[in-house]
Short mmCIF file of C-alpha atoms in Angstrom, two decimals:
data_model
loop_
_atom_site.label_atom_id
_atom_site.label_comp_id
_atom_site.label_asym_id
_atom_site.label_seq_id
_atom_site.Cartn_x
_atom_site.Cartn_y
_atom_site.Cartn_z
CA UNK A 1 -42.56 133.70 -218.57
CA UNK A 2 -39.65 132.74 -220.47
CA UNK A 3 -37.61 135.51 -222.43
CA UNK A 4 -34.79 134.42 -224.73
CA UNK A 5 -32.06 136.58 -225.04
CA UNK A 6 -29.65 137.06 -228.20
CA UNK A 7 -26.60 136.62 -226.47
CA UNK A 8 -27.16 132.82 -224.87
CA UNK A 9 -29.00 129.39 -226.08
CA UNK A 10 -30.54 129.29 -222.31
CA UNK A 11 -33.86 130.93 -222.06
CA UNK A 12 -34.11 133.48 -219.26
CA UNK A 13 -36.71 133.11 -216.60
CA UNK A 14 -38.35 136.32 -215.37
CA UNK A 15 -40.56 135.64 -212.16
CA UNK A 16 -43.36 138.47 -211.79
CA UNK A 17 -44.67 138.44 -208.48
CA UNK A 18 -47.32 140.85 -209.44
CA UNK A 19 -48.60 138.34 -211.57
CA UNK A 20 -51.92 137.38 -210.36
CA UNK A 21 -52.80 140.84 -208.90
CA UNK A 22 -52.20 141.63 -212.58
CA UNK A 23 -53.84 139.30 -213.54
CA UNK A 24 -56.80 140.00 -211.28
CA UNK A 25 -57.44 143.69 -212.22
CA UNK A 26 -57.41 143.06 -215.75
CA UNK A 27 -60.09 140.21 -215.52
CA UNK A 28 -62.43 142.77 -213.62
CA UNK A 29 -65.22 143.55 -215.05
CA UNK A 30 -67.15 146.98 -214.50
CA UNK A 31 -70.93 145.88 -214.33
CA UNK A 32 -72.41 148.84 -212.23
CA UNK A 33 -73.03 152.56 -212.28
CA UNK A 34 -71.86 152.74 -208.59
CA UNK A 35 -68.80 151.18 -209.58
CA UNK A 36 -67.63 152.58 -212.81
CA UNK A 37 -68.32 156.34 -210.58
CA UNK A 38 -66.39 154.83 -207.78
CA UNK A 39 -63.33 153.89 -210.41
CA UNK A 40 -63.25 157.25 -212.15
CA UNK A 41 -63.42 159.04 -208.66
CA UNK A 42 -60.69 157.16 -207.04
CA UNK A 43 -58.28 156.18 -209.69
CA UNK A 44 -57.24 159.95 -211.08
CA UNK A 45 -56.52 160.66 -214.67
CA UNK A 46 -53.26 162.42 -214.89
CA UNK A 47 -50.69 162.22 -211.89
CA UNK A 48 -51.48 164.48 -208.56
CA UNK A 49 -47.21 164.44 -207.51
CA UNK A 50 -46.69 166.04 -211.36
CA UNK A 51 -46.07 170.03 -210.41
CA UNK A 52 -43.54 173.15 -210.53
CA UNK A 53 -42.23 174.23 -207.80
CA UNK A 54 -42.45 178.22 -207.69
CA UNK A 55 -41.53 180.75 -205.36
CA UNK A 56 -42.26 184.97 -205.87
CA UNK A 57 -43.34 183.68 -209.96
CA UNK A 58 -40.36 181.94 -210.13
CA UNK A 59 -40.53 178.96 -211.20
CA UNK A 60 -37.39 176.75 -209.11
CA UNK A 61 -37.80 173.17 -210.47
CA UNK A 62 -40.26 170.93 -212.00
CA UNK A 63 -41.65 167.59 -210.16
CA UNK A 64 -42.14 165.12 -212.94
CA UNK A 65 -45.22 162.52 -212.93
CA UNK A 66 -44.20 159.51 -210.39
CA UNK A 67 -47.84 157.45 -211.51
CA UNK A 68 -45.19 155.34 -213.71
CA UNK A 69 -43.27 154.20 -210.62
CA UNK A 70 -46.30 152.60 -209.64
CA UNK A 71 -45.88 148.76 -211.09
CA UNK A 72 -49.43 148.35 -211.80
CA UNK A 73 -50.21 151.82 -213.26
CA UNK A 74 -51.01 150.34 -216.78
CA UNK A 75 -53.63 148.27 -215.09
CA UNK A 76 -54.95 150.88 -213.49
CA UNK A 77 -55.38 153.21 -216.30
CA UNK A 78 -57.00 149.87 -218.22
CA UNK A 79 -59.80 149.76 -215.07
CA UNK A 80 -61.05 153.85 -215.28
CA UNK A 81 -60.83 153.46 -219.00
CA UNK A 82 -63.66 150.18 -218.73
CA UNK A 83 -65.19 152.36 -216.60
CA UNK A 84 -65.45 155.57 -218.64
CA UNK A 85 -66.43 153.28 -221.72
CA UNK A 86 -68.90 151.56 -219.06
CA UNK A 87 -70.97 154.76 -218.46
CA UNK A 88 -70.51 156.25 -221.57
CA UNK A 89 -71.73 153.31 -223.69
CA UNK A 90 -73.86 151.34 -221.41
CA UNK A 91 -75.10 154.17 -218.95
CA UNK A 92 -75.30 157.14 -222.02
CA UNK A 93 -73.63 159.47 -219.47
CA UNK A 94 -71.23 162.60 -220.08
CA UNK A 95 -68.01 161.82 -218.51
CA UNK A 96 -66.36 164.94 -219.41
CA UNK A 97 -66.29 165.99 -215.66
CA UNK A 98 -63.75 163.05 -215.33
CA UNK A 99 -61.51 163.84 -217.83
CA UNK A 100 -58.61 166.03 -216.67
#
């Protein structure tokens, strides 16, 4: 991809490397109940690192959410939301269990 900046007539290349496994999970399509239940079961919806830290009710310090780290988080939050929308719509089943 080529980004122009303000500050020079040169474009800027920007080489993703995560490109085509990018690519790959977005193209995926969910076209199984045994799938889309595998997705929501191993792809969790809110972070599990995301806590506070307390000792004798006190809380000491507060672990923020570390899913964003993770360079292909966006894509993976794309892939359990086709799969919610994939039972939901296609399979009529209640996914509230799924939802945190």
């Amino acid at each position: 991809m080529i980004h122009p900046t303000p500050y020079s007539t040169k474009p800027k290349v920007f080489i993703d490397p995560l490109f085509p496994l990018r690519n790959w999970i977005n193209n995926l399509e969910v076209a199984s109940r045994k799938a889309a239940h595998l997705i929501c079961q191993v792809i969790p919806c809110c972070c599990p690192f995301e806590r506070d830290i307390t000792i004798m009710g006190r809380t000491l310090f507060h672990v923020p959410a570390l899913c964003k780290l993770n360079p292909l988080y966006d894509e993976f939050v794309m892939l359990r939301l086709k799969a919610l929308s994939y039972l939901t719509d296609i399979c009529n089943e209640d996914v509230t269990h799924y939802i945190c």
